Amino acid sequence: MRIAALMCALVLATAVHAQESDTLFDNPAADSVAPEGPKVDLSPILANPKPALSGSITMSGVGYAGWSQTPNPADLASNFDKGFGYDLSSSLSFDYKPDPTFHWSASFSTAIPAGNVTWSTPSIGSMYLDYTLADRVFITLGKFGMSWGAGRLFGVNDLVASAADDLSIKAFTPLGPLGFTGVMILPPVATTLAQLQWAAQTEGNLGPFTANLAGWYAASAAPKFDLWAKTVLWGADVFAESKVTLAGSVNPLSNVQVQALAGVYWEGFEPKLRVQGEWLIDSPALGWSDQSVALAASWSNIPGTGIKPSARVTHSFADSSGQLILGLEADPFLHIHVTLGMPVSWGTANSRWVKSTIATYHEAWALALKIDLSGGFSSDAF
Amino acid sequence: MKRLPSTLALVFLPILAFTEPTLAQIDAQVSFLDSDFSAEYTIVKDSPGEGQSVTVAAMFRRDKDNRYLILILQPDADKGKGYLKVDNSLWLWDPVARRYTVTSARDRFQNSSARNSDFTRSSMATDYRITSTSQVKLGKFETTVLELEATLDTVVFPLRKIWVSAGDNLVRKMEDYSLSKQLLRTTAIPSYQKVGQRWVPVSMLIVDELRGKNVNGQLVKEKTQVTISKPSLGKQPDLLFTQAYLEKAR
């Protein structure tokens, strides 16, 4: 039936080339009653009777040069540093969807980190199953990642970020115009019911706005709530979000900590240009003066070059520190991926973003070149 | 006396046939407010000098809630991509990047001449007002031509001209214009198929008046042919019209 429709469409599309569209009305097929026949079948994309296996291996080498502290223009040799590193990693993934209601997925990885000569003990990146109960509830259980909250650059409002390392059970069901998600998280050390973490969120549309309310609770920690609303303005995704932590030890309401976040995301053009901006205000640490802004942009390809540029700048007004990361990526040869990165930070030695840059990149200012040699396979033929 | 009704019918039929349809009547003919609607859409884009590309998509509409879900079945490179419309929000799901992009009703569907707005329920009664009417013969059809002007800023095409066939209130041809009255695209729907009490096109041809190439000194315009098969009014689960469902399709 699909082949027949395809052939019909191809023939029609070709036939009308030589005609003006009005000639289609000279002798059209009569209006008809749609025939009873097969319905749309989604099983080709919701199920695959053959288990799928994929794997990859990557050898990475990094060379870098930079300053371990913010450089002093008068003494550039001071704190100058350079080095070389490597690692070898491999991963294996398994995916099985025997029918549209059941899905089993797992991924394993191992690596020889820099400075070592032996493979690490293979770890489970994810291992979960999805089950659709009576076409009404999606259930996921196992080790899997989730991402809640509207912000992406600061990543401060994701109430279930820890679930990626834990065992979780998630259930989702729509109820009228709203969608409800409930999550139970079992941390690795949990031995009693009191150590379980619980989270829930509901999402719905209010006119032009999408709104989401989420909550997180554990007996031994301060409960958290997150509320965000999102809309589209001039083609850009715009959101405002607020997270509240009830941190009072005896009376939770005696210590209410608030974080507010607002942001914009836009993508357009071909090749795709993506721009994101976020503003964060954090009350608990330094009062309402603790504000930060972040701006990121990336381009999927500089036309004619195959090079993908990106830039991200973050600045904290609380201690006047910040970080700029410039990046260029390309695949110059088969299996070879090259990344050129330049992290630059500013502020005092103990400021937030100088410390963060050194912790992540080992340098306050650096130029780094990373070359990945990788290959893999993907097969559903076993 | 027995002959009177048929005599009256003969007298009034031509008048009734040319009664100008209202936009609400036109919308009602192609809207499924009492049931869900699903079908398979085969979209053939013919770009001059570039050849043909074929996209097959599964379409699920719940017109009463102003929702639709479209899942791409072919080509393999786009398999599992999906569009979800809920009220005025429209998301595009990329299964490879595993991320949503907010998209617009104005955007082209899979870079074809079809717009995302072409797949939603017809809402001309709320989007447009009639500025003029005339009677025109379009091939074998007696049609009323309605010239429309958008009443909302959010409408994809500010000006539109539609040819509505007499007796059945079905749009047979449509021309979409910019505010400066430049013709942007022409859509021809020569035949419909009846599904329950409503109608959907058997196929429609969309001619992009702005995209094309000079071939042998002549401008050949880009065309998109949309063919609709496997229509059904069967009820779909509520889960289908959610982001969670799109994320499941990989």
XYZ file of C-alpha atoms in Angstrom:
632
model
C 0.000 0.000 0.000
C 2.847 2.372 0.912
C 4.719 1.491 -2.277
C 1.558 2.122 -4.309
C 1.074 5.549 -2.692
C 4.720 6.368 -3.270
C 4.574 5.385 -6.930
C 1.357 7.361 -7.383
C 2.929 10.461 -5.807
C 6.100 10.142 -7.878
C 4.129 9.784 -11.113
C 1.850 12.721 -10.242
C 4.726 14.961 -9.253
C 6.470 14.200 -12.521
C 3.323 14.541 -14.612
C 2.447 18.008 -13.395
C 5.825 19.388 -14.395
C 4.723 20.013 -17.905
C 1.390 21.471 -16.850
C 0.027 24.490 -15.141
C -1.688 23.542 -11.896
C -5.073 24.653 -13.313
C -5.048 21.873 -15.887
C -5.383 19.442 -12.992
C -9.006 20.562 -12.767
C -9.938 19.789 -16.361
C -10.544 16.120 -15.755
C -9.824 15.334 -12.116
C -10.586 12.039 -10.440
C -14.038 12.180 -8.882
C -14.280 12.773 -5.170
C -14.607 9.392 -3.498
C -15.175 7.638 -0.212
C -11.864 6.650 1.399
C -11.423 2.895 1.156
C -11.348 0.720 4.260
C -7.816 -0.551 4.538
C -4.719 -0.766 6.689
C -4.160 1.974 9.255
C -0.960 3.893 9.835
C 1.564 1.493 11.317
C 4.152 2.995 13.648
C 5.746 -0.281 14.627
C 8.684 0.229 12.193
C 9.912 3.084 14.388
C 8.595 1.879 17.739
C 9.790 -1.708 17.527
C 12.535 -3.820 16.030
C 12.419 -7.583 16.549
C 16.202 -7.768 16.192
C 18.310 -6.546 19.114
C 20.658 -3.746 18.089
C 24.267 -3.618 19.217
C 26.638 -0.725 18.703
C 30.108 0.033 19.923
C 32.897 2.523 19.610
C 36.521 2.990 20.528
C 38.254 6.370 20.811
C 41.905 7.274 21.240
C 42.317 10.870 22.356
C 45.469 12.935 22.557
C 45.600 16.444 24.034
C 48.360 19.015 23.842
C 48.024 22.276 25.737
C 49.896 25.389 26.767
C 48.783 28.131 29.098
C 49.044 29.772 32.513
C 47.970 28.083 35.715
C 47.040 31.525 37.097
C 45.794 34.613 35.328
C 48.911 35.735 33.391
C 50.833 38.814 34.390
C 51.660 40.816 31.216
C 54.879 41.997 32.854
C 56.053 38.468 33.554
C 54.586 36.068 31.047
C 57.002 33.299 31.951
C 55.554 33.107 35.435
C 53.020 30.250 35.911
C 53.449 29.228 32.258
C 52.675 25.586 31.764
C 52.459 23.115 28.893
C 51.814 19.429 28.585
C 50.441 16.436 26.799
C 47.843 13.833 27.744
C 45.989 10.904 26.245
C 43.322 8.369 26.989
C 41.759 5.391 25.323
C 38.086 4.619 25.860
C 35.593 2.160 24.513
C 31.844 1.710 24.857
C 29.266 -0.888 23.951
C 25.494 -0.257 23.704
C 22.583 -2.614 23.443
C 19.020 -1.802 22.412
C 16.025 -4.094 22.095
C 12.442 -3.150 21.219
C 10.574 -6.399 20.546
C 7.212 -4.617 20.388
C 5.980 -1.022 20.785
C 5.309 -1.467 24.524
C 8.740 -2.697 25.625
C 12.247 -1.269 25.289
C 15.456 -2.471 26.929
C 18.578 -0.342 26.658
C 22.042 -0.625 28.176
C 25.467 0.921 27.688
C 28.850 -0.061 29.138
C 32.197 1.651 28.921
C 35.795 1.233 29.958
C 38.911 3.377 29.530
C 42.636 3.666 30.044
C 42.853 7.123 31.590
C 45.933 9.280 31.175
C 48.833 8.036 33.269
C 47.530 4.473 33.445
C 48.364 1.327 31.525
C 45.404 -0.836 32.493
C 41.735 -0.731 31.537
C 39.339 0.528 34.173
C 36.649 -1.803 35.465
C 33.795 -1.585 32.931
C 31.010 0.631 34.213
C 27.325 0.743 33.397
C 26.485 4.104 31.873
C 22.795 3.289 31.616
C 20.633 0.203 31.992
C 16.892 0.645 31.880
C 13.637 -0.613 30.473
C 10.669 1.326 29.143
C 7.204 -0.131 29.363
C 3.922 1.315 28.102
C 1.062 0.249 30.341
C -2.267 -0.078 28.513
C -1.501 2.898 26.236
C -1.929 5.121 29.293
C 1.301 5.236 31.286
C 4.961 5.320 30.235
C 7.123 3.635 32.848
C 10.928 3.732 32.860
C 12.992 1.931 35.464
C 16.679 1.316 35.923
C 19.707 3.567 35.642
C 19.021 6.419 33.252
C 19.420 10.159 33.048
C 16.706 12.799 33.219
C 16.810 16.513 32.686
C 14.277 18.828 34.302
C 14.192 22.596 34.452
C 14.266 25.135 31.664
C 17.829 26.441 32.027
C 20.735 24.821 30.208
C 23.771 27.084 30.603
C 23.880 27.320 34.407
C 22.216 23.950 35.033
C 21.225 24.899 38.562
C 17.532 24.029 38.567
C 17.504 20.370 37.573
C 15.895 18.671 40.591
C 16.632 15.157 39.319
C 20.195 15.617 38.072
C 21.473 13.038 40.553
C 19.276 10.298 39.073
C 21.839 9.507 36.357
C 23.966 7.697 38.946
C 21.087 6.103 40.857
C 18.362 3.559 40.342
C 15.109 5.290 39.426
C 11.530 4.568 38.553
C 9.702 7.129 36.457
C 6.049 7.125 35.389
C 4.408 9.585 33.003
C 0.753 9.941 32.105
C -1.282 12.681 30.440
C -4.405 13.828 32.220
C -6.513 16.168 30.132
C -4.310 19.061 29.019
C -1.649 18.296 31.658
C 1.201 15.799 31.742
C 2.195 14.261 35.096
C 5.556 12.668 35.878
C 6.383 10.921 39.139
C 9.883 9.713 40.028
C 11.296 7.577 42.840
C 15.093 7.643 43.140
C 17.101 5.044 45.067
C 20.617 6.322 45.825
C 23.303 3.567 45.796
C 23.596 3.672 49.582
C 19.862 3.551 50.286
C 18.920 0.830 52.738
C 15.796 2.330 54.280
C 12.651 3.947 52.944
C 13.722 7.247 54.495
C 16.694 7.401 52.118
C 14.530 7.354 49.020
C 14.122 10.554 47.026
C 10.808 11.496 45.456
C 10.127 13.964 42.666
C 7.123 14.963 40.615
C 6.324 17.475 37.950
C 3.312 18.600 35.986
C 3.352 20.497 32.739
C 0.665 22.134 30.673
C -0.142 24.936 28.287
C -1.758 28.173 29.374
C -2.503 30.141 26.233
C 0.842 30.955 24.619
C 2.780 29.757 27.692
C 4.042 26.323 28.626
C 4.212 26.068 32.405
C 5.897 23.477 34.592
C 5.804 22.921 38.337
C 8.170 20.401 39.926
C 8.983 19.303 43.454
C 11.660 17.136 45.103
C 11.523 15.546 48.533
C 13.801 13.373 50.679
C 13.361 12.805 54.388
C 16.949 13.818 55.117
C 17.228 16.928 52.929
C 15.545 20.268 52.329
C 12.578 20.024 49.957
C 12.872 21.920 46.670
C 10.330 23.321 44.240
C 10.857 24.629 40.750
C 8.431 26.628 38.620
C 9.044 27.767 35.082
C 7.082 29.251 32.217
C 8.174 29.361 28.627
C 6.855 31.037 25.505
C 7.974 31.953 22.020
C 8.733 35.584 21.207
C 9.899 36.619 17.738
C 10.884 33.042 16.992
C 12.955 32.599 20.159
C 12.227 30.360 23.113
C 12.006 32.621 26.187
C 11.674 31.363 29.756
C 11.617 32.469 33.369
C 12.240 30.035 36.207
C 12.434 30.058 39.959
C 13.701 27.409 42.361
C 12.794 27.526 46.042
C 14.599 25.472 48.699
C 12.989 25.210 52.142
C 16.195 24.876 54.116
C 15.055 25.514 57.693
C 16.096 22.614 59.913
C 13.145 22.692 62.325
C 10.668 24.865 60.486
C 11.418 24.517 56.737
C 9.841 27.919 56.057
C 12.265 29.669 58.407
C 15.026 29.545 55.771
C 13.691 29.983 52.242
C 16.377 30.108 49.570
C 15.438 31.354 46.128
C 17.185 31.157 42.785
C 15.741 32.918 39.770
C 16.721 32.255 36.195
C 15.635 33.792 32.916
C 16.832 32.901 29.470
C 16.409 32.864 25.742
C 17.198 30.244 23.107
C 17.113 30.799 19.386
C 18.210 28.770 16.426
C 17.899 29.505 12.770
C 19.517 29.757 9.362
C 21.197 26.934 7.476
C 23.800 25.837 8.533
C 22.179 26.053 11.961
C 23.159 28.962 14.194
C 22.245 28.556 17.869
C 22.262 31.365 20.419
C 21.425 31.057 24.116
C 21.521 33.555 26.912
C 20.735 33.218 30.621
C 20.651 35.457 33.668
C 20.856 33.925 37.147
C 20.219 35.525 40.496
C 21.075 33.524 43.576
C 19.978 34.657 47.029
C 21.532 32.274 49.537
C 25.251 32.856 49.057
C 25.710 36.597 48.741
C 22.188 37.937 48.884
C 20.505 39.304 45.802
C 23.769 40.847 44.629
C 24.882 37.392 43.437
C 23.981 37.718 39.798
C 25.508 36.003 36.786
C 24.992 36.110 33.040
C 25.944 33.611 30.361
C 25.830 33.798 26.593
C 26.602 30.962 24.199
C 26.572 30.675 20.426
C 27.439 27.879 18.057
C 27.315 27.384 14.319
C 26.900 23.914 12.882
C 29.244 24.653 9.986
C 31.150 27.595 8.528
C 29.961 27.218 4.909
C 32.486 25.493 2.714
C 34.849 24.573 5.527
C 33.248 21.865 7.671
C 34.441 23.778 10.758
C 32.041 24.203 13.678
C 32.795 27.290 15.798
C 31.373 27.906 19.249
C 31.777 30.461 22.009
C 30.498 30.748 25.539
C 31.005 33.563 28.014
C 29.937 33.595 31.655
C 30.338 36.451 34.116
C 29.567 36.690 37.814
C 28.815 40.176 39.135
C 29.276 38.959 42.734
C 33.076 38.771 42.451
C 33.635 40.203 38.948
C 35.019 36.918 37.659
C 34.235 35.248 34.385
C 35.140 32.680 31.825
C 35.288 32.689 28.026
C 35.578 29.467 26.064
C 36.216 29.560 22.333
C 36.087 26.358 20.339
C 36.577 25.093 16.806
C 35.709 21.539 15.768
C 36.241 19.708 12.503
C 36.486 16.223 10.979
C 39.393 16.702 8.561
C 39.817 13.001 7.771
C 37.754 9.861 8.128
C 37.671 8.797 11.822
C 39.596 11.922 12.894
C 37.933 14.630 14.971
C 39.904 17.725 15.919
C 38.962 20.217 18.623
C 40.765 23.463 19.276
C 39.732 25.089 22.530
C 40.723 28.223 24.354
C 39.462 28.744 27.911
C 40.207 32.172 29.349
C 39.183 33.293 32.829
C 39.375 36.590 34.692
C 39.089 37.654 38.295
C 41.150 37.195 41.433
C 42.928 33.876 42.101
C 40.168 32.746 44.477
C 37.249 34.035 42.425
C 34.479 31.716 41.321
C 35.289 31.430 37.624
C 39.090 31.415 37.887
C 38.852 28.510 40.347
C 36.280 26.756 38.176
C 38.396 27.169 35.033
C 41.513 25.819 36.727
C 39.541 22.902 38.198
C 38.123 21.952 34.802
C 40.985 22.767 32.426
C 44.007 22.775 34.811
C 44.864 26.271 33.569
C 43.405 29.756 34.010
C 44.280 30.625 30.430
C 45.077 27.947 27.869
C 45.121 26.890 24.279
C 44.441 23.180 23.837
C 44.345 20.899 20.830
C 42.568 17.562 21.108
C 42.655 14.908 18.407
C 40.286 11.939 18.551
C 40.746 8.836 16.465
C 37.534 6.854 16.694
C 35.598 4.134 14.987
C 32.528 2.110 15.712
C 29.860 -0.189 14.468
C 26.107 -0.408 14.631
C 24.293 -3.601 13.898
C 20.889 -5.175 14.419
C 21.871 -8.333 12.607
C 22.561 -10.736 15.378
C -48.379 18.004 -5.903
C -45.888 15.197 -5.880
C -43.886 16.978 -8.564
C -43.698 20.243 -6.635
C -40.609 19.499 -4.544
C -38.544 18.441 -7.536
C -39.783 21.449 -9.519
C -38.810 23.738 -6.685
C -35.474 22.035 -6.505
C -34.877 22.659 -10.190
C -35.737 26.329 -9.761
C -33.648 26.869 -6.654
C -30.743 24.501 -7.333
C -28.692 26.968 -9.391
C -29.253 29.614 -6.723
C -28.345 27.242 -3.917
C -25.293 26.065 -5.820
C -23.949 29.604 -5.943
C -24.801 30.525 -2.392
C -21.593 31.943 -1.069
C -20.086 29.638 1.514
C -19.012 31.006 4.863
C -15.485 30.377 6.069
C -16.936 28.407 8.991
C -18.687 26.078 6.541
C -15.457 25.602 4.607
C -13.529 24.858 7.812
C -16.182 22.389 8.944
C -15.823 20.268 5.826
C -12.210 19.367 6.600
C -12.128 19.461 10.412
C -12.520 16.383 12.616
C -13.968 17.761 15.821
C -15.821 14.579 16.818
C -12.962 12.101 16.435
C -9.228 11.721 15.979
C -7.828 11.538 12.463
C -4.779 9.624 11.279
C -3.259 9.029 7.862
C -0.009 8.466 6.061
C 1.307 11.431 4.092
C 3.701 10.900 1.194
C 5.470 14.139 0.334
C 7.416 14.324 -2.908
C 9.471 17.462 -3.343
C 10.632 18.172 -6.860
C 13.416 20.742 -6.947
C 14.520 21.760 -10.425
C 18.072 20.597 -11.004
C 18.164 18.625 -7.768
C 15.684 15.853 -8.479
C 13.004 14.415 -6.258
C 13.079 13.659 -2.556
C 10.449 11.570 -0.818
C 9.293 11.878 2.783
C 6.724 9.536 4.302
C 5.120 10.709 7.519
C 2.494 9.397 9.904
C -0.023 12.081 10.825
C -2.253 12.058 13.900
C -4.685 14.926 14.462
C -6.900 15.695 17.437
C -8.669 18.749 16.085
C -10.895 19.350 19.105
C -7.804 19.961 21.268
C -5.853 21.707 18.489
C -3.096 19.065 18.616
C -1.216 17.062 16.052
C 1.704 14.687 16.021
C 3.696 13.889 12.901
C 6.331 11.167 12.845
C 8.713 10.773 9.928
C 8.843 7.184 8.668
C 11.082 7.743 5.622
C 13.807 8.509 4.585
C 15.976 6.558 7.008
C 18.082 9.644 7.780
C 15.038 11.429 9.218
C 13.263 8.386 10.659
C 11.872 9.111 14.124
C 11.926 12.892 13.731
C 8.643 14.269 14.896
C 6.485 17.353 15.187
C 4.144 17.937 18.103
C 1.635 20.762 18.086
C -0.244 21.611 21.272
C -2.396 24.731 20.974
C -0.058 27.398 19.646
C 3.169 25.605 20.576
C 4.967 23.533 17.974
C 8.051 21.443 18.699
C 10.367 19.534 16.412
C 12.012 16.473 17.991
C 15.409 15.323 16.760
C 15.963 11.704 17.893
C 19.699 11.783 17.135
C 20.490 14.918 19.136
C 17.660 13.994 21.531
C 16.485 17.572 21.763
C 13.477 19.690 20.941
C 13.498 22.781 18.827
C 10.683 25.259 19.024
C 9.471 25.656 15.504
C 6.837 27.782 13.852
C 3.721 27.184 11.811
C 5.375 29.407 9.209
C 8.367 27.107 8.780
C 8.653 24.780 5.845
C 7.867 21.136 6.559
C 11.065 19.117 5.960
C 12.295 21.946 3.705
C 9.462 21.328 1.222
C 6.931 23.831 -0.136
C 4.470 22.652 2.521
C 4.343 24.678 5.740
C 3.833 23.235 9.196
C 0.517 25.118 9.253
C -0.763 22.985 6.358
C -1.204 19.989 8.661
C -3.318 21.559 11.351
C -7.093 21.854 11.259
C -8.500 24.531 8.997
C -9.183 27.759 10.911
C -9.933 30.262 8.157
C -13.054 31.519 9.968
C -10.913 32.838 12.828
C -7.822 33.723 10.782
C -9.350 35.638 7.864
C -12.187 37.854 6.738
C -13.660 37.872 3.234
C -12.882 40.990 1.210
C -14.457 40.037 -2.114
C -16.246 37.195 -3.859
C -16.775 36.174 -7.465
C -17.910 33.162 -9.454
C -15.315 31.454 -11.631
C -15.162 28.228 -13.606
C -12.108 26.202 -12.623
C -11.764 23.310 -15.045
C -14.871 21.227 -14.534
C -15.731 22.962 -11.240
C -18.101 25.875 -10.708
C -16.369 27.771 -7.952
C -16.753 30.769 -5.723
C -13.526 32.692 -5.389
C -13.084 34.286 -1.981
C -10.370 36.847 -1.429
C -9.283 36.804 2.189
C -7.390 39.153 4.450
C -5.824 37.975 7.710
C -7.399 39.213 10.938
C -4.526 37.961 13.101
C -0.814 38.801 12.938
C 0.091 35.180 13.615
C -1.392 33.909 10.351
C 1.263 32.512 8.003
C -0.044 34.215 4.846
C -1.575 37.702 5.236
C -3.565 37.475 2.019
C -5.167 34.413 0.477
C -7.427 33.623 -2.432
C -9.462 30.397 -2.398
C -11.567 28.667 -5.038
C -14.447 26.828 -3.341
C -16.449 24.332 -5.380
C -20.200 24.788 -5.468
C -22.356 22.421 -3.494
C -19.670 20.826 -1.344
C -17.760 23.851 0.038
C -14.382 22.211 -0.616
C -11.332 24.339 -1.370
C -10.022 23.282 -4.779
C -7.349 25.892 -5.261
C -5.566 28.329 -3.026
C -3.159 31.190 -3.689
C -1.152 32.607 -0.806
C 0.176 36.164 -0.942
C 2.483 38.392 1.042
C 1.302 41.686 2.470
C 2.723 43.381 -0.644
C 0.457 41.114 -2.726
C 3.286 39.022 -4.123
C 2.133 35.516 -4.956
C 4.078 33.120 -2.698
C 2.593 29.757 -3.533
C -0.292 28.050 -5.288
C -2.010 24.912 -4.034
C -4.235 22.699 -6.175
C -6.523 20.043 -4.675
C -8.335 18.412 -7.604
C -9.991 15.587 -5.664
C -10.985 14.697 -2.131
C -11.781 11.501 -0.266
C -14.585 11.274 2.271
C -13.626 9.995 5.712
C -16.657 9.637 7.966
C -18.629 12.847 7.424
C -15.588 14.960 6.557
C -13.153 15.305 3.663
C -9.402 15.133 3.161
C -7.517 15.667 -0.094
C -6.496 12.606 -2.077
C -3.471 14.604 -3.097
C -2.470 18.216 -3.349
C 0.090 19.982 -5.447
C 1.916 22.941 -3.950
C 3.820 25.170 -6.349
C 6.393 27.403 -4.695
C 6.308 30.685 -6.580
C 9.565 31.900 -5.006
C 11.796 28.850 -5.290
C 12.929 27.655 -8.667
C 15.723 27.530 -11.203
C 16.241 28.638 -14.742
C 16.284 25.558 -16.948
C 16.886 26.228 -20.642
C 15.978 29.875 -20.142
C 12.695 29.110 -18.386
C 11.945 29.426 -14.692
C 10.969 26.033 -13.361
C 9.368 26.305 -9.952
C 9.791 23.931 -7.011
C 6.766 21.695 -6.526
C 5.625 19.502 -3.689
C 3.056 16.762 -4.114
C 1.344 15.553 -0.937
C -0.589 12.282 -1.185
C -2.744 11.118 1.710
C -3.401 7.414 2.238
C -4.622 5.104 5.003
C -7.045 7.669 6.502
C -8.750 6.583 9.710
C -10.974 8.060 12.415
C -9.936 5.502 15.040
C -9.390 6.898 18.544
C -5.751 7.405 19.458
C -4.395 7.140 23.008
C -3.892 10.426 24.885
C -0.227 9.461 25.283
C 0.280 9.888 21.566
C -0.055 13.665 21.705
C 2.775 14.175 24.193
C 6.489 14.909 24.081
C 7.075 11.652 25.959
C 5.689 9.739 22.990
C 8.003 11.502 20.547
C 10.980 10.657 22.738
C 10.022 6.992 22.572
C 10.189 6.915 18.781
C 13.786 6.324 17.759
